[in-house]
Short mmCIF file of C-alpha atoms in Angstrom, two decimals:
data_model
loop_
_atom_site.label_atom_id
_atom_site.label_comp_id
_atom_site.label_asym_id
_atom_site.label_seq_id
_atom_site.Cartn_x
_atom_site.Cartn_y
_atom_site.Cartn_z
CA MET A 478 -8.19 11.24 373.00
CA TRP A 479 -9.52 13.78 370.50
CA LYS A 480 -8.35 17.25 369.64
CA LEU A 481 -11.73 18.90 369.89
CA PRO A 482 -12.82 22.49 370.32
CA SER A 483 -13.87 23.20 373.89
CA PHE A 484 -17.54 23.61 372.94
CA LEU A 485 -17.53 20.08 371.52
CA ALA A 486 -15.65 18.55 374.42
CA ARG A 487 -18.13 20.01 376.92
CA THR A 488 -21.06 18.56 374.99
CA LEU A 489 -19.51 15.10 374.69
CA THR A 490 -19.08 14.82 378.45
CA SER A 491 -22.66 15.82 379.21
CA GLY A 492 -23.84 12.21 379.67
CA THR A 493 -27.53 11.67 379.05
CA SER A 494 -28.63 15.21 379.77
CA GLY A 495 -30.89 16.59 377.08
CA LEU A 496 -31.31 13.16 375.50
CA PRO A 497 -35.04 13.51 374.67
CA LEU A 498 -34.29 16.63 372.60
CA LEU A 499 -31.86 14.89 370.26
CA PRO A 500 -33.11 13.97 366.78
CA ASP A 501 -32.83 10.37 365.62
CA MET A 502 -31.74 9.02 362.23
CA ALA A 503 -35.30 9.01 360.89
CA GLU A 504 -35.50 12.74 361.57
CA VAL A 505 -32.09 13.28 359.94
CA ARG A 506 -33.34 11.76 356.69
CA SER A 507 -36.65 13.62 356.94
CA ARG A 508 -34.81 16.93 357.33
CA LEU A 509 -32.67 16.16 354.28
CA ARG A 510 -35.76 15.54 352.16
CA ASP A 511 -37.28 18.83 353.33
CA ILE A 512 -34.09 20.79 352.67
CA VAL A 513 -33.88 19.77 349.01
CA GLY A 514 -37.59 19.22 348.36
CA ALA A 515 -37.14 15.53 347.55
CA SER A 516 -40.20 13.45 346.79
CA THR A 517 -40.96 10.37 348.89
CA ASN A 518 -42.73 8.87 345.87
CA TRP A 519 -40.51 7.50 343.11
CA ARG A 520 -43.11 8.38 340.45
CA ASP A 521 -42.77 12.07 341.32
CA HIS A 522 -38.97 12.26 341.24
CA VAL A 523 -38.76 13.80 337.75
CA GLN A 524 -41.11 16.64 338.72
CA ALA A 525 -39.22 17.20 341.98
CA MET A 526 -35.92 17.54 340.10
CA GLN A 527 -37.56 19.94 337.60
CA GLU A 528 -38.69 22.16 340.48
CA ARG A 529 -35.11 22.34 341.76
CA LYS A 530 -33.93 23.99 338.55
CA ALA A 531 -35.59 27.24 339.66
CA LEU A 532 -33.18 27.39 342.62
CA HIS A 533 -30.24 28.26 340.35
CA THR A 534 -30.85 31.98 340.97
CA LEU A 535 -30.10 31.48 344.69
CA LEU A 536 -26.52 30.30 344.10
CA ALA A 537 -23.71 32.63 345.11
CA LYS A 538 -21.55 34.01 342.31
CA ARG A 539 -18.52 34.21 344.64
CA GLN A 540 -17.64 32.63 347.95
CA GLU A 541 -17.02 36.12 349.35
CA ASP A 542 -20.74 36.85 348.94
CA LEU A 543 -21.63 34.17 351.52
CA PRO A 544 -21.56 34.86 355.28
CA PRO A 545 -18.77 33.03 357.15
CA ARG A 546 -19.66 30.29 359.62
CA ARG A 547 -18.17 28.97 362.85
CA MET A 548 -17.54 25.31 363.72
CA LYS A 549 -20.26 25.33 366.34
CA ASP A 550 -22.80 26.60 363.80
CA SER A 551 -22.81 23.20 362.09
CA TYR A 552 -22.45 21.05 365.23
CA LEU A 553 -25.11 18.36 365.52
CA GLU A 554 -25.90 15.55 367.92
CA VAL A 555 -28.08 12.64 366.84
CA ILE A 556 -29.31 9.69 368.87
CA LEU A 557 -29.63 6.08 367.74
CA PRO A 558 -31.89 4.71 370.54
CA LEU A 559 -31.00 1.01 370.37
CA GLY A 560 -31.39 0.70 374.14
CA SER A 561 -34.43 2.88 374.78
CA GLN A 562 -36.34 1.81 371.62
CA PRO A 563 -35.87 -1.96 371.15
CA GLN A 564 -38.19 -2.01 368.11
CA ILE A 565 -35.47 -0.52 365.87
CA ARG A 566 -32.79 -2.93 367.13
CA GLU A 567 -33.32 -5.74 364.62
CA LYS A 568 -32.38 -3.54 361.64
CA TYR A 569 -28.96 -3.05 363.22
CA LEU A 570 -28.43 -6.56 364.61
CA ASN A 571 -25.98 -9.10 363.15
CA VAL A 572 -25.72 -12.83 363.81
CA TYR A 573 -23.04 -12.26 366.48
CA ASN A 574 -25.48 -10.16 368.55
CA SER A 575 -23.60 -6.94 367.87
CA VAL A 576 -24.31 -3.91 365.69
CA ARG A 577 -23.93 -4.17 361.90
CA PHE A 578 -21.14 -1.81 360.89
CA GLY A 579 -22.65 -1.41 357.42
CA ARG A 580 -25.71 0.26 358.97
CA ILE A 581 -23.41 2.64 360.86
CA LEU A 582 -21.78 3.61 357.55
CA GLU A 583 -25.21 4.51 356.17
CA ASP A 584 -25.98 6.67 359.21
CA LEU A 585 -22.61 8.45 359.07
CA ASP A 586 -23.17 9.29 355.41
CA SER A 587 -26.61 10.80 356.07
CA LEU A 588 -25.40 12.75 359.09
CA GLY A 589 -22.38 14.14 357.21
CA VAL A 590 -24.63 15.56 354.49
CA LEU A 591 -27.01 17.14 357.04
CA ILE A 592 -24.06 18.74 358.89
CA CYS A 593 -22.96 20.37 355.63
CA TYR A 594 -26.47 21.64 354.91
CA THR A 595 -26.51 23.09 358.44
CA HIS A 596 -23.24 24.89 357.69
CA THR A 597 -24.60 26.36 354.44
CA LYS A 598 -28.14 27.12 355.63
CA GLN A 599 -29.60 30.50 354.74
CA GLU A 600 -32.41 31.53 357.10
CA THR A 601 -34.40 33.21 354.33
CA GLN A 602 -34.34 30.11 352.10
CA PRO A 603 -36.51 27.15 353.19
CA ARG A 604 -34.94 24.99 350.49
CA SER A 605 -31.25 24.83 349.70
CA PRO A 606 -30.08 25.43 346.12
CA LEU A 607 -27.06 23.21 346.84
CA SER A 608 -26.75 19.54 346.02
CA ILE A 609 -24.33 18.24 348.66
CA VAL A 610 -22.91 14.78 348.05
CA THR A 611 -20.18 12.60 349.55
CA ALA A 612 -16.92 12.85 347.61
CA LEU A 613 -14.62 10.89 349.89
CA VAL A 614 -14.47 8.91 353.11
CA ASP A 615 -11.01 9.96 354.25
CA LYS A 616 -10.76 7.82 357.37
CA ILE A 617 -12.84 5.90 359.91
CA ASN A 618 -10.94 4.54 362.91
CA LEU A 619 -12.59 2.30 365.49
CA HIS A 620 -11.73 2.19 369.19
CA LYS A 621 -13.81 -0.91 369.99
CA LYS A 622 -14.14 -4.28 368.30
CA VAL A 623 -17.77 -4.80 369.32
CA VAL A 624 -20.69 -2.34 369.36
CA HIS A 625 -23.49 -3.49 371.69
CA PRO A 626 -27.00 -3.75 370.20
CA ASP A 627 -28.89 -2.86 373.38
CA CYS A 628 -27.27 0.46 374.38
CA ASP A 629 -28.08 3.90 372.96
CA ILE A 630 -25.61 5.40 370.47
CA LYS A 631 -24.88 9.08 369.99
CA PHE A 632 -23.39 10.62 366.84
CA THR A 633 -21.78 14.07 366.98
CA GLY A 634 -20.12 16.07 364.26
CA ASN A 635 -19.37 19.42 362.65
CA VAL A 636 -17.67 20.96 359.64
CA SER A 637 -13.93 21.11 360.40
CA TRP A 638 -12.48 22.56 357.18
CA VAL A 639 -13.84 24.35 354.11
CA GLY A 640 -12.43 24.97 350.65
CA LYS A 641 -14.21 26.82 347.84
CA THR A 642 -16.77 24.13 347.05
CA SER A 643 -15.85 21.30 349.45
CA MET A 644 -16.20 20.68 353.17
CA GLU A 645 -14.50 18.29 355.56
CA VAL A 646 -16.74 16.85 358.28
CA LYS A 647 -15.49 15.21 361.46
CA MET A 648 -17.92 12.86 363.20
CA HIS A 649 -17.72 10.78 366.35
CA MET A 650 -19.80 7.86 367.54
CA LEU A 651 -20.24 7.14 371.24
CA GLN A 652 -22.19 4.46 373.10
CA LEU A 653 -23.92 4.72 376.47
CA HIS A 654 -22.38 2.59 379.25
CA ASP A 655 -23.16 3.04 382.95
CA GLY A 656 -24.58 6.51 382.37
CA ASP A 657 -21.67 7.85 380.28
CA TYR A 658 -21.03 7.97 376.57
CA CYS A 659 -17.81 6.16 375.62
CA PRO A 660 -16.00 6.68 372.26
CA VAL A 661 -16.49 4.00 369.60
CA LEU A 662 -15.20 5.55 366.37
CA ASP A 663 -13.96 8.73 364.69
CA ALA A 664 -14.78 9.50 361.06
CA THR A 665 -13.63 12.10 358.53
CA PHE A 666 -15.72 12.64 355.38
CA VAL A 667 -15.27 15.12 352.54
CA MET A 668 -18.43 16.51 350.93
CA VAL A 669 -18.78 18.62 347.79
CA ALA A 670 -21.45 21.18 346.91
CA ARG A 671 -22.94 21.30 343.44
CA ASP A 672 -25.70 23.23 341.72
CA PRO A 673 -29.41 22.28 342.06
CA GLU A 674 -29.14 19.80 339.16
CA ASN A 675 -25.96 18.25 340.57
CA LYS A 676 -23.97 19.16 337.45
CA ARG A 677 -21.47 21.90 338.41
CA PRO A 678 -19.56 22.93 341.55
CA ALA A 679 -21.16 25.55 343.81
CA PHE A 680 -19.60 27.84 346.41
CA VAL A 681 -20.08 27.20 350.14
CA ASN A 682 -19.80 29.45 353.18
CA PRO A 683 -16.24 29.99 354.43
CA LEU A 684 -15.30 28.68 357.89
CA ILE A 685 -13.66 30.90 360.52
CA PRO A 686 -11.83 29.24 363.45
CA GLU A 687 -12.48 31.03 366.76
CA SER A 688 -9.73 29.65 368.99
CA PRO A 689 -6.21 28.17 368.78
CA GLU A 690 -7.63 24.64 369.06
CA GLU A 691 -10.08 25.30 366.22
CA GLU A 692 -7.22 26.76 364.15
CA GLU A 693 -5.33 23.52 364.75
CA ILE A 694 -8.32 21.45 363.57
CA PHE A 695 -8.69 23.66 360.48
CA LYS A 696 -4.96 23.32 359.76
CA GLN A 697 -5.27 19.56 360.06
CA GLY A 698 -8.02 19.65 357.44
CA GLU A 699 -5.70 21.49 355.06
CA MET A 700 -2.95 18.94 355.77
CA ASN A 701 -5.39 16.09 355.08
CA LYS A 702 -6.09 17.62 351.68
CA LEU A 703 -2.37 17.85 350.85
CA LYS A 704 -1.81 14.29 352.11
CA ARG A 705 -4.52 13.00 349.78
CA ILE A 706 -2.90 14.80 346.84
CA ASP A 707 0.51 13.29 347.70
CA PHE A 708 -0.98 9.81 348.08
CA SER A 709 -2.74 10.13 344.73
CA THR A 710 0.41 11.43 343.01
CA ALA A 711 2.41 8.43 344.27
CA SER A 712 -0.27 5.96 343.17
CA LEU A 713 1.05 2.78 341.58
CA LEU A 714 -1.29 3.48 338.69
CA LYS A 715 0.87 6.55 337.93
CA MET A 716 4.32 5.92 339.42
CA ALA A 717 6.63 2.92 339.53
CA PRO A 718 7.16 1.23 342.92
CA THR A 719 9.98 2.47 345.12
CA ALA A 720 13.29 0.59 345.21
CA GLU A 721 12.29 -1.03 348.52
CA GLU A 722 8.95 -2.12 347.08
CA ARG A 723 10.62 -3.58 343.98
CA ASN A 724 12.85 -5.67 346.25
CA ILE A 725 9.77 -6.91 348.16
CA VAL A 726 8.11 -8.03 344.92
CA HIS A 727 11.28 -9.73 343.69
CA ASP A 728 11.76 -11.55 347.01
CA ILE A 729 8.18 -12.85 346.79
CA PHE A 730 8.89 -14.04 343.25
CA LEU A 731 12.09 -15.83 344.28
CA ASN A 732 10.38 -17.48 347.27
CA THR A 733 7.71 -18.98 345.01
CA LEU A 734 10.02 -20.40 342.30
CA ASP A 735 10.12 -24.18 341.94
CA THR A 736 13.77 -25.04 342.66
CA ARG A 737 13.41 -28.42 340.93
CA THR A 738 12.70 -26.92 337.51
CA VAL A 739 14.52 -23.58 337.70
CA SER A 740 11.79 -22.13 335.48
CA PHE A 741 10.29 -18.66 335.58
CA ARG A 742 6.85 -20.16 334.90
CA SER A 743 6.81 -22.89 337.53
CA ARG A 744 5.65 -21.47 340.88
CA VAL A 745 5.20 -23.11 344.28
CA LEU A 746 3.03 -21.75 347.09
CA PRO A 747 5.03 -21.29 350.33
CA PRO A 748 3.70 -22.87 353.58
CA ASN A 749 0.83 -21.09 355.38
CA SER A 750 0.11 -18.99 352.32
CA VAL A 751 -2.66 -18.48 349.78
CA TRP A 752 -2.44 -17.27 346.20
CA MET A 753 -3.98 -13.84 345.81
CA GLU A 754 -6.19 -15.11 342.98
CA ASP A 755 -7.81 -17.51 345.49
CA ALA A 756 -8.52 -14.78 348.08
CA LYS A 757 -11.37 -12.95 346.35
CA LEU A 758 -15.16 -12.88 346.29
CA LYS A 759 -17.62 -11.21 343.93
CA GLY A 760 -21.19 -9.95 344.23
CA LEU A 761 -23.95 -8.31 342.22
CA GLN A 762 -26.60 -5.78 343.26
CA ILE A 763 -29.59 -4.60 341.26
CA CYS A 764 -30.06 -0.95 342.25
CA HIS A 765 -33.75 -0.50 343.02
CA PRO A 766 -35.52 2.85 343.69
CA GLN A 767 -35.76 1.92 347.40
CA GLU A 768 -32.02 2.61 347.73
CA ARG A 769 -32.08 6.07 346.13
CA ASN A 770 -30.85 9.21 347.86
CA ILE A 771 -32.51 12.63 347.96
CA PHE A 772 -31.17 13.34 344.45
CA ASN A 773 -32.56 10.11 342.98
CA ARG A 774 -29.21 8.42 342.61
CA ILE A 775 -28.20 5.38 344.63
CA PHE A 776 -27.45 6.33 348.25
CA GLY A 777 -23.71 6.39 348.97
CA GLY A 778 -24.29 4.82 352.38
CA PHE A 779 -25.95 1.83 350.68
CA LEU A 780 -22.90 1.40 348.43
CA MET A 781 -20.61 1.52 351.47
CA ARG A 782 -22.72 -1.02 353.35
CA LYS A 783 -22.73 -3.49 350.47
CA ALA A 784 -18.99 -3.04 349.88
CA PHE A 785 -18.24 -3.51 353.57
CA GLU A 786 -20.33 -6.67 353.79
CA LEU A 787 -18.52 -8.16 350.79
CA GLY A 788 -15.17 -7.06 352.24
CA TRP A 789 -16.05 -8.67 355.57
CA ALA A 790 -17.03 -11.93 353.85
CA THR A 791 -13.78 -11.87 351.84
CA ALA A 792 -11.73 -11.41 355.02
CA CYS A 793 -13.74 -14.12 356.78
CA SER A 794 -13.20 -16.67 354.00
CA CYS A 795 -9.47 -15.91 353.86
CA GLY A 796 -8.82 -15.85 357.61
CA GLY A 797 -11.12 -18.73 358.54
CA SER A 798 -12.54 -16.92 361.58
CA ARG A 799 -14.59 -13.86 362.46
CA PRO A 800 -12.91 -10.62 361.35
CA PHE A 801 -13.42 -7.29 363.14
CA ILE A 802 -13.24 -3.97 361.33
CA VAL A 803 -10.33 -1.77 362.44
CA SER A 804 -10.31 1.02 359.90
CA VAL A 805 -11.87 2.32 356.69
CA ASP A 806 -9.93 4.72 354.51
CA ASP A 807 -9.69 6.42 351.14
CA ILE A 808 -13.14 5.64 349.73
CA MET A 809 -13.39 7.79 346.61
CA PHE A 810 -16.80 8.29 344.99
CA GLN A 811 -15.71 8.55 341.36
CA ARG A 812 -19.12 8.64 339.66
CA PRO A 813 -22.77 8.39 340.75
CA VAL A 814 -24.73 5.13 340.46
CA GLU A 815 -28.06 5.50 338.71
CA VAL A 816 -31.24 3.75 339.82
CA GLY A 817 -31.66 0.56 337.79
CA SER A 818 -27.91 -0.04 337.41
CA LEU A 819 -26.29 -3.44 337.73
CA LEU A 820 -23.64 -2.95 340.41
CA LEU A 821 -20.74 -5.40 340.30
CA LEU A 822 -18.61 -5.72 343.45
CA SER A 823 -15.25 -7.49 343.67
CA GLY A 824 -13.54 -8.07 347.03
CA GLN A 825 -9.82 -8.90 347.10
CA VAL A 826 -7.49 -9.62 350.02
CA CYS A 827 -4.44 -7.54 349.06
CA TYR A 828 -2.19 -7.88 352.08
CA THR A 829 -2.02 -9.80 355.35
CA GLU A 830 0.22 -9.45 358.38
CA LYS A 831 -0.15 -11.57 361.53
CA ASN A 832 -3.88 -11.21 362.43
CA TYR A 833 -4.53 -8.29 360.09
CA ILE A 834 -6.26 -8.50 356.70
CA GLN A 835 -6.26 -5.63 354.19
CA VAL A 836 -9.20 -5.88 351.75
CA ARG A 837 -9.86 -3.86 348.61
CA VAL A 838 -13.37 -3.77 347.15
CA HIS A 839 -13.82 -2.52 343.62
CA SER A 840 -17.31 -1.50 342.49
CA GLU A 841 -18.43 -0.84 338.94
CA VAL A 842 -21.67 -0.41 337.05
CA TYR A 843 -22.50 -2.41 333.95
CA ASP A 844 -24.45 -0.76 331.15
CA ALA A 845 -26.45 -3.52 329.43
CA ASP A 846 -27.08 -1.32 326.36
CA THR A 847 -23.44 -0.44 325.63
CA ARG A 848 -21.93 -3.50 327.41
CA GLU A 849 -19.48 -1.12 329.10
CA HIS A 850 -18.16 -1.24 332.66
CA HIS A 851 -17.46 1.96 334.62
CA THR A 852 -15.70 2.10 337.99
CA THR A 853 -17.73 3.93 340.64
CA ASN A 854 -15.81 3.35 343.87
CA ILE A 855 -12.71 1.79 345.40
CA PHE A 856 -13.03 0.79 349.07
CA HIS A 857 -10.22 -0.05 351.49
CA PHE A 858 -10.93 -1.96 354.72
CA THR A 859 -8.56 -3.12 357.45
CA PHE A 860 -9.75 -6.09 359.51
CA ILE A 861 -8.29 -7.99 362.45
CA SER A 862 -9.00 -11.70 362.75
CA GLU A 863 -9.34 -13.81 365.89
CA ASN A 864 -6.52 -16.06 364.62
CA GLU A 865 -3.33 -15.52 362.65
CA VAL A 866 -4.13 -15.53 358.94
CA PRO A 867 -2.30 -17.05 355.94
CA ARG A 868 0.06 -14.84 353.99
CA VAL A 869 -1.41 -13.69 350.67
CA VAL A 870 0.99 -14.18 347.75
CA PRO A 871 0.74 -12.44 344.34
CA LYS A 872 1.59 -14.27 341.11
CA THR A 873 1.37 -11.63 338.40
CA TYR A 874 2.75 -8.10 338.14
CA GLY A 875 -0.77 -6.68 338.44
CA GLU A 876 -1.39 -8.65 341.62
CA SER A 877 1.98 -7.45 342.95
CA MET A 878 0.84 -3.85 342.48
CA LEU A 879 -2.38 -4.64 344.39
CA TYR A 880 -0.21 -6.21 347.11
CA LEU A 881 1.98 -3.11 347.42
CA ASP A 882 -1.05 -0.80 347.39
CA GLY A 883 -2.63 -2.86 350.18
CA LYS A 884 0.63 -2.74 352.11
CA ARG A 885 0.70 1.06 351.80
CA HIS A 886 -2.86 1.41 353.07
CA PHE A 887 -2.15 -0.98 355.94
CA ALA A 888 0.98 0.96 356.95
CA ALA A 889 -0.97 4.24 356.88
CA THR A 890 -3.70 2.72 359.07
CA MET A 891 -1.21 1.34 361.61
CA LYS A 892 0.45 4.75 361.79
CA GLU A 893 -2.92 6.37 362.56
CA ILE A 894 -4.03 3.94 365.28
#
């Protein structure tokens, strides 16, 4: 199922052996705090950040000055003991008696950062001068609709590609069934390294593949980078739709014209359809210190969880039945969210096909002093509903562009899975 290096494949098939030695998510977050010297007390965060400024002298001037790493150097396994430690189960439980996917997003984000710190670790330095943050969630594909709340989960992952200041991390989630760990999802994150004050890019250790299969994984990472550039270049915010897409939009327009009036303004909703403007939900979050990350900004995993939950609710209200997450892709972290911000979330169904629902969630922060809005993230979620869903129909040109963008993301997801 996966193209993994042999050292990873052997570990994944090891069943429950060595289970007591695996760290859990609480230890992952504790290690991250130790690595950067983060304070557990909000009142001390300013002093903690001041102390990090002294680490500037430890940064490499060139990437060539850093020792190269292997894929297995950053490989980590982490346990989420939902079966063996029932006391942590409620945090992960949803009303359908399955695991909350939003919590899994938080765990993946934390693990991805720790994997990158493991890749860049210098044995002589107890604290890292790097500020490693999530830049992009490239893709998360799920193999199962339901994750059981009473069986242990194992996360595995390693750095799979490295640029000058960025790292791609591949992670896998497996769940214990009948003594064996079975695959649940695959995730690809892109992390960036910055200086101790999180202001400028910083060099990271190069990655050296050791076998043909590792070379193939590394090459795939380079291809993923080029694919993201191509997708961004062809964005509908920059380029006009293709001829085929223009025909799709025009056909939708013609199918919604009122034949009795023959007017461009009079529109009629086709059967089993919903106007796009009626397939949206909005939410607001006050960003409290409790949700801060190790750099005293709002934790990216928290943003993903809140966006997913709004996206799920949007898909549920549109489809009229329980939706299941199929894929997450192209989550770009455009700017950090400060503690105390007002976070505005807007979920929009952009495209539907049979039982599938493509949802876009836009998040922005509102500055009460300047009354300005700034986009922080765009999230794309693909859901599958228990029943066939109504067709979403755009009215305006702007909605038509959202429709085409959703259609592109849906096509890319279907190609992957």
